[in-house]
PDB file of C-alpha atoms in Angstrom:
ATOM      1  CA  MET A 283      -7.009  23.602 -86.606  1.00 36.00           C
ATOM      2  CA  ALA A 284      -4.777  26.443 -85.373  1.00 40.00           C
ATOM      3  CA  THR A 285      -7.228  27.720 -82.767  1.00 42.00           C
ATOM      4  CA  ASN A 286      -5.507  28.204 -79.395  1.00 46.00           C
ATOM      5  CA  MET A 287      -2.382  26.350 -80.501  1.00 44.00           C
ATOM      6  CA  PRO A 288       0.627  27.294 -78.318  1.00 43.00           C
ATOM      7  CA  ARG A 289       1.791  30.788 -79.224  1.00 47.00           C
ATOM      8  CA  LYS A 290       5.282  29.757 -80.358  1.00 50.00           C
ATOM      9  CA  ALA A 291       3.855  27.090 -82.661  1.00 50.00           C
ATOM     10  CA  PHE A 292       1.438  29.640 -84.096  1.00 56.00           C
ATOM     11  CA  TRP A 293       4.221  32.089 -84.908  1.00 53.00           C
ATOM     12  CA  GLN A 294       6.492  29.357 -86.268  1.00 46.00           C
ATOM     13  CA  LYS A 295       3.712  28.643 -88.760  1.00 45.00           C
ATOM     14  CA  HIS A 296       2.737  32.240 -89.584  1.00 43.00           C
ATOM     15  CA  GLY A 297       5.770  34.318 -88.653  1.00 44.00           C
ATOM     16  CA  ARG A 298       5.770  37.743 -87.003  1.00 46.00           C
ATOM     17  CA  LYS A 299       6.786  41.109 -88.295  1.00 43.00           C
ATOM     18  CA  GLY A 300      10.117  42.067 -86.755  1.00 42.00           C
ATOM     19  CA  GLY A 301      10.780  38.673 -85.173  1.00 47.00           C
ATOM     20  CA  MET A 302       9.990  37.458 -81.659  1.00 50.00           C
ATOM     21  CA  ARG A 303       9.490  40.055 -78.953  1.00 58.00           C
ATOM     22  CA  VAL A 304      10.758  39.919 -75.399  1.00 65.00           C
ATOM     23  CA  GLU A 305       8.752  37.242 -73.623  1.00 86.00           C
ATOM     24  CA  LYS A 306       5.996  38.715 -71.482  1.00 95.00           C
ATOM     25  CA  ASP A 307       2.925  37.322 -69.756  1.00 96.00           C
ATOM     26  CA  PHE A 308       0.422  38.261 -72.471  1.00 97.00           C
ATOM     27  CA  GLU A 309       0.126  39.524 -76.044  1.00 96.00           C
ATOM     28  CA  LEU A 310      -2.508  42.235 -76.615  1.00 97.00           C
ATOM     29  CA  TYR A 311      -3.805  43.136 -80.038  1.00 98.00           C
ATOM     30  CA  TYR A 312      -5.666  46.424 -79.937  1.00 97.00           C
ATOM     31  CA  TRP A 313      -5.556  49.745 -81.752  1.00 96.00           C
ATOM     32  CA  PRO A 314      -3.355  52.538 -80.312  1.00 96.00           C
ATOM     33  CA  LEU A 315      -6.284  54.013 -78.372  1.00 96.00           C
ATOM     34  CA  PRO A 316      -7.783  53.550 -74.876  1.00 97.00           C
ATOM     35  CA  PHE A 317     -11.437  52.550 -75.509  1.00 97.00           C
ATOM     36  CA  ARG A 318     -12.070  48.757 -75.224  1.00 97.00           C
ATOM     37  CA  GLY A 319      -8.407  47.870 -74.966  1.00 98.00           C
ATOM     38  CA  GLN A 320      -7.981  49.983 -71.852  1.00 98.00           C
ATOM     39  CA  PHE A 321     -10.152  47.623 -69.792  1.00 98.00           C
ATOM     40  CA  ILE A 322      -7.784  44.757 -70.561  1.00 98.00           C
ATOM     41  CA  ARG A 323      -4.686  46.868 -69.978  1.00 98.00           C
ATOM     42  CA  ALA A 324      -6.062  48.000 -66.610  1.00 98.00           C
ATOM     43  CA  ALA A 325      -6.784  44.447 -65.446  1.00 98.00           C
ATOM     44  CA  LEU A 326      -3.301  43.289 -66.458  1.00 98.00           C
ATOM     45  CA  ALA A 327      -1.617  46.330 -64.893  1.00 98.00           C
ATOM     46  CA  PHE A 328      -3.575  45.974 -61.651  1.00 98.00           C
ATOM     47  CA  ALA A 329      -2.548  42.307 -61.405  1.00 98.00           C
ATOM     48  CA  GLY A 330       1.104  43.170 -62.012  1.00 98.00           C
ATOM     49  CA  LYS A 331       1.289  41.360 -65.352  1.00 98.00           C
ATOM     50  CA  SER A 332       3.358  42.300 -68.380  1.00 97.00           C
ATOM     51  CA  TRP A 333       2.236  42.330 -71.984  1.00 97.00           C
ATOM     52  CA  ASN A 334       3.359  43.162 -75.489  1.00 96.00           C
ATOM     53  CA  GLU A 335       1.280  45.550 -77.578  1.00 95.00           C
ATOM     54  CA  HIS A 336       1.031  44.831 -81.311  1.00 95.00           C
ATOM     55  CA  ASP A 337       0.911  47.405 -84.063  1.00 92.00           C
ATOM     56  CA  GLU A 338      -1.827  48.047 -86.586  1.00 93.00           C
ATOM     57  CA  GLY A 339      -0.066  46.064 -89.285  1.00 95.00           C
ATOM     58  CA  GLU A 340       0.096  42.951 -87.130  1.00 95.00           C
ATOM     59  CA  ILE A 341      -3.560  43.347 -86.152  1.00 96.00           C
ATOM     60  CA  ALA A 342      -4.575  43.733 -89.788  1.00 96.00           C
ATOM     61  CA  ALA A 343      -2.583  40.645 -90.769  1.00 95.00           C
ATOM     62  CA  LEU A 344      -4.385  38.540 -88.159  1.00 96.00           C
ATOM     63  CA  MET A 345      -7.781  39.910 -89.171  1.00 96.00           C
ATOM     64  CA  GLN A 346      -7.129  38.987 -92.807  1.00 96.00           C
ATOM     65  CA  MET A 347      -6.337  35.353 -92.019  1.00 96.00           C
ATOM     66  CA  ALA A 348      -8.889  32.628 -92.577  1.00 96.00           C
ATOM     67  CA  ALA A 349     -10.799  31.913 -89.380  1.00 96.00           C
ATOM     68  CA  GLU A 350      -9.310  28.426 -89.092  1.00 94.00           C
ATOM     69  CA  ASP A 351      -5.785  29.882 -89.178  1.00 94.00           C
ATOM     70  CA  GLN A 352      -6.268  32.612 -86.562  1.00 94.00           C
ATOM     71  CA  PRO A 353      -5.063  32.049 -82.978  1.00 94.00           C
ATOM     72  CA  VAL A 354      -8.787  32.191 -82.108  1.00 96.00           C
ATOM     73  CA  PRO A 355     -11.471  32.795 -84.750  1.00 97.00           C
ATOM     74  CA  PHE A 356     -12.282  36.506 -84.474  1.00 97.00           C
ATOM     75  CA  MET A 357     -13.540  39.483 -86.471  1.00 96.00           C
ATOM     76  CA  GLY A 358     -11.646  42.342 -84.815  1.00 95.00           C
ATOM     77  CA  PRO A 359      -9.669  43.379 -81.737  1.00 97.00           C
ATOM     78  CA  PRO A 360      -9.229  43.250 -78.841  1.00 97.00           C
ATOM     79  CA  LEU A 361      -7.518  39.872 -78.905  1.00 98.00           C
ATOM     80  CA  LEU A 362      -5.461  38.550 -76.010  1.00 98.00           C
ATOM     81  CA  VAL A 363      -2.988  35.656 -75.983  1.00 97.00           C
ATOM     82  CA  ASP A 364      -1.956  34.110 -72.654  1.00 96.00           C
ATOM     83  CA  ASN A 365       1.692  33.213 -73.176  1.00 95.00           C
ATOM     84  CA  GLU A 366       1.784  30.705 -70.328  1.00 93.00           C
ATOM     85  CA  THR A 367      -0.974  28.538 -71.761  1.00 92.00           C
ATOM     86  CA  GLY A 368      -1.173  29.622 -75.404  1.00 93.00           C
ATOM     87  CA  PHE A 369      -4.886  30.345 -74.949  1.00 96.00           C
ATOM     88  CA  ALA A 370      -6.208  33.136 -77.171  1.00 97.00           C
ATOM     89  CA  LEU A 371      -9.506  34.964 -76.783  1.00 98.00           C
ATOM     90  CA  SER A 372     -11.333  37.875 -78.401  1.00 98.00           C
ATOM     91  CA  GLN A 373     -14.258  40.078 -77.284  1.00 98.00           C
ATOM     92  CA  MET A 374     -13.626  42.465 -74.389  1.00 98.00           C
ATOM     93  CA  PRO A 375     -16.246  41.032 -71.975  1.00 98.00           C
ATOM     94  CA  ALA A 376     -15.048  37.463 -72.544  1.00 98.00           C
ATOM     95  CA  ILE A 377     -11.426  38.500 -72.017  1.00 98.00           C
ATOM     96  CA  MET A 378     -12.296  40.314 -68.783  1.00 98.00           C
ATOM     97  CA  VAL A 379     -14.175  37.295 -67.414  1.00 96.00           C
ATOM     98  CA  TYR A 380     -11.195  35.107 -68.333  1.00 98.00           C
ATOM     99  CA  LEU A 381      -8.771  37.454 -66.568  1.00 97.00           C
ATOM    100  CA  ALA A 382     -11.027  37.580 -63.516  1.00 96.00           C
ATOM    101  CA  GLU A 383     -10.524  33.841 -63.081  1.00 95.00           C
ATOM    102  CA  ARG A 384      -6.993  33.615 -64.406  1.00 96.00           C
ATOM    103  CA  LEU A 385      -5.625  36.421 -62.227  1.00 97.00           C
ATOM    104  CA  ASP A 386      -7.932  35.989 -59.209  1.00 96.00           C
ATOM    105  CA  LEU A 387      -9.479  39.427 -59.655  1.00 97.00           C
ATOM    106  CA  VAL A 388     -12.940  38.677 -58.237  1.00 95.00           C
ATOM    107  CA  HIS A 389     -13.430  38.415 -54.504  1.00 92.00           C
ATOM    108  CA  GLY A 390     -16.513  36.935 -52.915  1.00 89.00           C
ATOM    109  CA  GLY A 391     -18.923  34.296 -54.139  1.00 92.00           C
ATOM    110  CA  THR A 392     -21.595  33.725 -56.754  1.00 95.00           C
ATOM    111  CA  ARG A 393     -23.248  37.126 -56.213  1.00 94.00           C
ATOM    112  CA  GLU A 394     -20.030  39.057 -56.740  1.00 95.00           C
ATOM    113  CA  ARG A 395     -19.069  37.026 -59.798  1.00 96.00           C
ATOM    114  CA  ALA A 396     -22.451  37.486 -61.413  1.00 97.00           C
ATOM    115  CA  LEU A 397     -22.520  41.232 -60.686  1.00 97.00           C
ATOM    116  CA  THR A 398     -18.997  41.590 -62.054  1.00 97.00           C
ATOM    117  CA  VAL A 399     -20.073  40.015 -65.350  1.00 97.00           C
ATOM    118  CA  LYS A 400     -23.091  42.353 -65.389  1.00 98.00           C
ATOM    119  CA  LEU A 401     -20.860  45.414 -64.938  1.00 98.00           C
ATOM    120  CA  VAL A 402     -18.452  44.292 -67.655  1.00 98.00           C
ATOM    121  CA  ASN A 403     -21.342  43.895 -70.087  1.00 98.00           C
ATOM    122  CA  ASP A 404     -22.921  47.182 -68.969  1.00 98.00           C
ATOM    123  CA  ALA A 405     -19.605  48.910 -69.650  1.00 98.00           C
ATOM    124  CA  ASN A 406     -19.469  47.380 -73.108  1.00 97.00           C
ATOM    125  CA  ASP A 407     -23.019  48.595 -73.795  1.00 98.00           C
ATOM    126  CA  ILE A 408     -22.203  52.109 -72.600  1.00 98.00           C
ATOM    127  CA  ILE A 409     -19.178  52.566 -74.840  1.00 97.00           C
ATOM    128  CA  ASP A 410     -21.172  51.189 -77.770  1.00 96.00           C
ATOM    129  CA  GLU A 411     -23.876  53.773 -77.109  1.00 97.00           C
ATOM    130  CA  LEU A 412     -21.372  56.579 -76.572  1.00 96.00           C
ATOM    131  CA  THR A 413     -19.877  55.879 -79.992  1.00 95.00           C
ATOM    132  CA  LEU A 414     -23.231  55.287 -81.718  1.00 95.00           C
ATOM    133  CA  ASP A 415     -22.490  51.631 -82.304  1.00 89.00           C
ATOM    134  CA  GLY A 416     -18.915  52.195 -83.400  1.00 84.00           C
ATOM    135  CA  GLY A 417     -19.639  55.205 -85.570  1.00 79.00           C
ATOM    136  CA  ARG A 418     -22.580  53.970 -87.641  1.00 87.00           C
ATOM    137  CA  GLN A 419     -23.801  57.539 -87.248  1.00 93.00           C
ATOM    138  CA  MET A 420     -22.110  60.744 -86.125  1.00 96.00           C
ATOM    139  CA  TRP A 421     -23.113  62.903 -83.180  1.00 97.00           C
ATOM    140  CA  THR A 422     -25.153  66.021 -83.797  1.00 96.00           C
ATOM    141  CA  GLU A 423     -26.352  68.536 -81.234  1.00 96.00           C
ATOM    142  CA  ASP A 424     -29.854  67.038 -81.342  1.00 97.00           C
ATOM    143  CA  ARG A 425     -28.640  63.444 -81.029  1.00 97.00           C
ATOM    144  CA  TRP A 426     -26.452  64.349 -78.057  1.00 97.00           C
ATOM    145  CA  ALA A 427     -29.262  66.243 -76.317  1.00 97.00           C
ATOM    146  CA  SER A 428     -31.524  63.212 -76.751  1.00 97.00           C
ATOM    147  CA  PHE A 429     -28.822  60.888 -75.401  1.00 97.00           C
ATOM    148  CA  ILE A 430     -28.044  62.830 -72.206  1.00 97.00           C
ATOM    149  CA  PRO A 431     -30.975  61.375 -70.178  1.00 98.00           C
ATOM    150  CA  ARG A 432     -29.924  57.864 -71.163  1.00 98.00           C
ATOM    151  CA  LEU A 433     -26.300  58.496 -70.187  1.00 98.00           C
ATOM    152  CA  VAL A 434     -27.480  59.910 -66.856  1.00 98.00           C
ATOM    153  CA  LYS A 435     -29.562  56.786 -66.290  1.00 98.00           C
ATOM    154  CA  TRP A 436     -26.488  54.632 -66.905  1.00 98.00           C
ATOM    155  CA  MET A 437     -24.635  56.677 -64.285  1.00 98.00           C
ATOM    156  CA  ARG A 438     -27.485  56.204 -61.811  1.00 98.00           C
ATOM    157  CA  ILE A 439     -27.569  52.462 -62.526  1.00 98.00           C
ATOM    158  CA  TRP A 440     -23.866  52.284 -61.734  1.00 98.00           C
ATOM    159  CA  GLU A 441     -24.355  54.346 -58.597  1.00 98.00           C
ATOM    160  CA  ALA A 442     -27.236  52.149 -57.401  1.00 98.00           C
ATOM    161  CA  VAL A 443     -25.181  48.969 -57.794  1.00 98.00           C
ATOM    162  CA  GLY A 444     -22.354  50.449 -55.751  1.00 98.00           C
ATOM    163  CA  THR A 445     -24.350  52.152 -53.012  1.00 98.00           C
ATOM    164  CA  SER A 446     -26.471  49.032 -52.484  1.00 97.00           C
ATOM    165  CA  SER A 447     -23.212  47.360 -51.429  1.00 96.00           C
ATOM    166  CA  GLY A 448     -22.146  50.226 -49.145  1.00 97.00           C
ATOM    167  CA  LEU A 449     -20.093  52.308 -51.578  1.00 98.00           C
ATOM    168  CA  GLU A 450     -19.570  55.922 -50.538  1.00 98.00           C
ATOM    169  CA  ALA A 451     -17.572  58.674 -52.184  1.00 97.00           C
ATOM    170  CA  GLY A 452     -14.787  58.404 -49.640  1.00 97.00           C
ATOM    171  CA  LYS A 453     -14.758  54.691 -48.890  1.00 97.00           C
ATOM    172  CA  GLY A 454     -15.840  51.265 -49.978  1.00 98.00           C
ATOM    173  CA  PHE A 455     -15.826  49.390 -53.276  1.00 98.00           C
ATOM    174  CA  MET A 456     -18.398  48.554 -55.935  1.00 98.00           C
ATOM    175  CA  LEU A 457     -19.512  45.191 -54.589  1.00 97.00           C
ATOM    176  CA  GLY A 458     -18.771  45.656 -50.892  1.00 96.00           C
ATOM    177  CA  THR A 459     -15.485  43.757 -50.982  1.00 96.00           C
ATOM    178  CA  ALA A 460     -12.681  44.484 -48.551  1.00 95.00           C
ATOM    179  CA  LYS A 461     -10.315  45.486 -51.356  1.00 95.00           C
ATOM    180  CA  PRO A 462     -10.727  46.542 -54.995  1.00 97.00           C
ATOM    181  CA  ASP A 463     -11.303  43.872 -57.610  1.00 96.00           C
ATOM    182  CA  LEU A 464     -12.396  43.592 -61.223  1.00 98.00           C
ATOM    183  CA  ALA A 465     -15.705  45.419 -60.677  1.00 98.00           C
ATOM    184  CA  ASP A 466     -13.722  48.429 -59.454  1.00 98.00           C
ATOM    185  CA  ILE A 467     -11.172  48.154 -62.266  1.00 98.00           C
ATOM    186  CA  VAL A 468     -14.035  48.207 -64.783  1.00 98.00           C
ATOM    187  CA  THR A 469     -15.561  51.223 -63.012  1.00 98.00           C
ATOM    188  CA  VAL A 470     -12.422  53.336 -63.024  1.00 98.00           C
ATOM    189  CA  THR A 471     -11.614  52.365 -66.606  1.00 98.00           C
ATOM    190  CA  LEU A 472     -15.083  53.108 -67.948  1.00 98.00           C
ATOM    191  CA  TRP A 473     -15.876  56.336 -66.137  1.00 98.00           C
ATOM    192  CA  GLY A 474     -12.348  57.508 -65.345  1.00 97.00           C
ATOM    193  CA  THR A 475     -11.101  57.312 -68.928  1.00 97.00           C
ATOM    194  CA  MET A 476     -14.245  59.015 -70.176  1.00 96.00           C
ATOM    195  CA  ALA A 477     -14.251  61.722 -67.499  1.00 96.00           C
ATOM    196  CA  SER A 478     -10.560  62.533 -67.923  1.00 95.00           C
ATOM    197  CA  ARG A 479     -11.107  63.251 -71.612  1.00 95.00           C
ATOM    198  CA  PHE A 480     -14.521  64.914 -71.535  1.00 96.00           C
ATOM    199  CA  GLY A 481     -15.035  67.435 -68.761  1.00 95.00           C
ATOM    200  CA  ALA A 482     -18.779  67.671 -69.393  1.00 96.00           C
ATOM    201  CA  ILE A 483     -19.135  63.939 -68.707  1.00 97.00           C
ATOM    202  CA  ALA A 484     -17.021  64.286 -65.561  1.00 97.00           C
ATOM    203  CA  ALA A 485     -19.390  67.009 -64.310  1.00 97.00           C
ATOM    204  CA  MET A 486     -22.415  64.816 -65.032  1.00 97.00           C
ATOM    205  CA  LEU A 487     -20.863  61.881 -63.178  1.00 98.00           C
ATOM    206  CA  SER A 488     -20.081  64.042 -60.145  1.00 98.00           C
ATOM    207  CA  GLN A 489     -23.666  65.290 -60.069  1.00 98.00           C
ATOM    208  CA  HIS A 490     -25.554  62.052 -60.697  1.00 98.00           C
ATOM    209  CA  ALA A 491     -23.175  59.407 -59.307  1.00 98.00           C
ATOM    210  CA  PRO A 492     -21.026  61.019 -56.592  1.00 98.00           C
ATOM    211  CA  ALA A 493     -20.085  57.737 -54.927  1.00 98.00           C
ATOM    212  CA  THR A 494     -18.970  56.344 -58.260  1.00 98.00           C
ATOM    213  CA  MET A 495     -16.959  59.469 -58.990  1.00 98.00           C
ATOM    214  CA  GLY A 496     -15.349  59.233 -55.561  1.00 98.00           C
ATOM    215  CA  LEU A 497     -14.326  55.644 -56.251  1.00 98.00           C
ATOM    216  CA  VAL A 498     -12.944  56.646 -59.643  1.00 98.00           C
ATOM    217  CA  GLN A 499     -10.848  59.404 -58.092  1.00 97.00           C
ATOM    218  CA  ARG A 500      -9.530  57.093 -55.381  1.00 97.00           C
ATOM    219  CA  LEU A 501      -8.609  54.297 -57.780  1.00 97.00           C
ATOM    220  CA  ARG A 502      -7.003  56.596 -60.342  1.00 96.00           C
ATOM    221  CA  ALA A 503      -4.375  57.171 -57.637  1.00 96.00           C
ATOM    222  CA  HIS A 504      -3.635  53.436 -57.354  1.00 97.00           C
ATOM    223  CA  PRO A 505       0.060  53.139 -58.372  1.00 97.00           C
ATOM    224  CA  ALA A 506      -0.439  50.566 -61.140  1.00 97.00           C
ATOM    225  CA  LEU A 507      -3.431  52.367 -62.626  1.00 97.00           C
ATOM    226  CA  ALA A 508      -1.761  55.778 -62.332  1.00 97.00           C
ATOM    227  CA  ARG A 509       1.283  54.436 -64.217  1.00 97.00           C
ATOM    228  CA  LEU A 510      -0.979  52.983 -66.890  1.00 97.00           C
ATOM    229  CA  GLU A 511      -2.775  56.307 -67.358  1.00 96.00           C
ATOM    230  CA  ALA A 512       0.533  58.167 -67.598  1.00 96.00           C
ATOM    231  CA  ARG A 513       1.755  55.733 -70.270  1.00 96.00           C
ATOM    232  CA  SER A 514      -1.552  56.030 -72.093  1.00 96.00           C
ATOM    233  CA  VAL A 515      -1.383  59.826 -72.224  1.00 95.00           C
ATOM    234  CA  THR A 516       2.188  59.575 -73.525  1.00 96.00           C
ATOM    235  CA  ARG A 517       1.191  57.061 -76.204  1.00 95.00           C
ATOM    236  CA  TYR A 518      -2.288  58.206 -77.205  1.00 95.00           C
ATOM    237  CA  GLY A 519      -2.534  61.784 -75.965  1.00 94.00           C
ATOM    238  CA  GLU A 520      -6.109  62.771 -75.167  1.00 93.00           C
ATOM    239  CA  ALA A 521      -7.567  60.343 -77.729  1.00 95.00           C
ATOM    240  CA  TYR A 522     -10.500  58.220 -76.624  1.00 96.00           C
ATOM    241  CA  CYS A 523     -12.096  56.141 -79.416  1.00 95.00           C
ATOM    242  CA  GLY A 524     -10.519  57.842 -82.424  1.00 94.00           C
ATOM    243  CA  GLY A 525     -11.698  58.611 -85.922  1.00 94.00           C
ATOM    244  CA  GLU A 526     -14.632  60.653 -87.117  1.00 95.00           C
ATOM    245  CA  ILE A 527     -16.884  59.491 -84.277  1.00 96.00           C
ATOM    246  CA  GLU A 528     -14.555  61.037 -81.689  1.00 96.00           C
ATOM    247  CA  LYS A 529     -14.430  64.254 -83.694  1.00 96.00           C
ATOM    248  CA  SER A 530     -18.228  64.416 -83.723  1.00 96.00           C
ATOM    249  CA  LEU A 531     -18.383  63.632 -79.992  1.00 96.00           C
ATOM    250  CA  ARG A 532     -15.961  66.422 -79.160  1.00 96.00           C
ATOM    251  CA  ALA A 533     -17.918  68.790 -81.382  1.00 96.00           C
ATOM    252  CA  VAL A 534     -21.082  68.420 -79.295  1.00 96.00           C
ATOM    253  CA  LEU A 535     -19.464  68.535 -75.852  1.00 92.00           C
ATOM    254  CA  PRO A 536     -19.177  72.099 -74.549  1.00 76.00           C
ATOM    255  CA  ASP A 537     -15.676  71.724 -73.099  1.00 69.00           C
ATOM    256  CA  SER A 538     -14.111  70.065 -76.161  1.00 55.00           C
ATOM    257  CA  ASP A 539     -11.880  71.633 -78.783  1.00 49.00           C
ATOM    258  CA  GLY A 540     -13.304  69.623 -81.726  1.00 43.00           C
TER     259      GLY A 540
END
């Protein structure tokens, strides 16, 4: 079975469009958008790791393979390959938990690890809800109005987790650690990416979760994360999740052009 075979052996068997790339620490398969892939990019960037990004054709080719021939059996991206070990993994929360251990991105003990996993899964739930389960429906004015209280509650949940550990707008981190770790990376990626692209959501976050917004603003200035955001704007522009669902989201937000 090909699952998690060493990367070079996998590509010797299946080949790669355009030949072998420059060797880097990881291979990331995700669409040319921020959304779920941005969490993985942020963790890698924060840890000082390098990675290759793969184009839509390569992603489609992997998705079309039989499960037993894929580097890890998966339905869709993100997919990450660790070039040092050959280990491949799909599903954003699973990848983030793997990187937390692999790159030593969680500080503290059992409490901090458990809360980090909670925040990763909360983030995954939030972006699912914000995109109506990946675009199964489109946003309308009425749907958005009905969703606002739920989005506000998510912001207050995030705020309560942080402030219970001493987070303030001008200091501190999500889980009370002495320095930022994966919980903070998830926070700035979730809310910072969203807020930078949708001013109405940024205003809501400032009102209902000021400590969280303060943390987001502080961490967006972190050199590695600031470089990642600059590259992302160059590559993806102001895109967030893409497609018709993003068009419908921009249409119902008062500060959007859609």
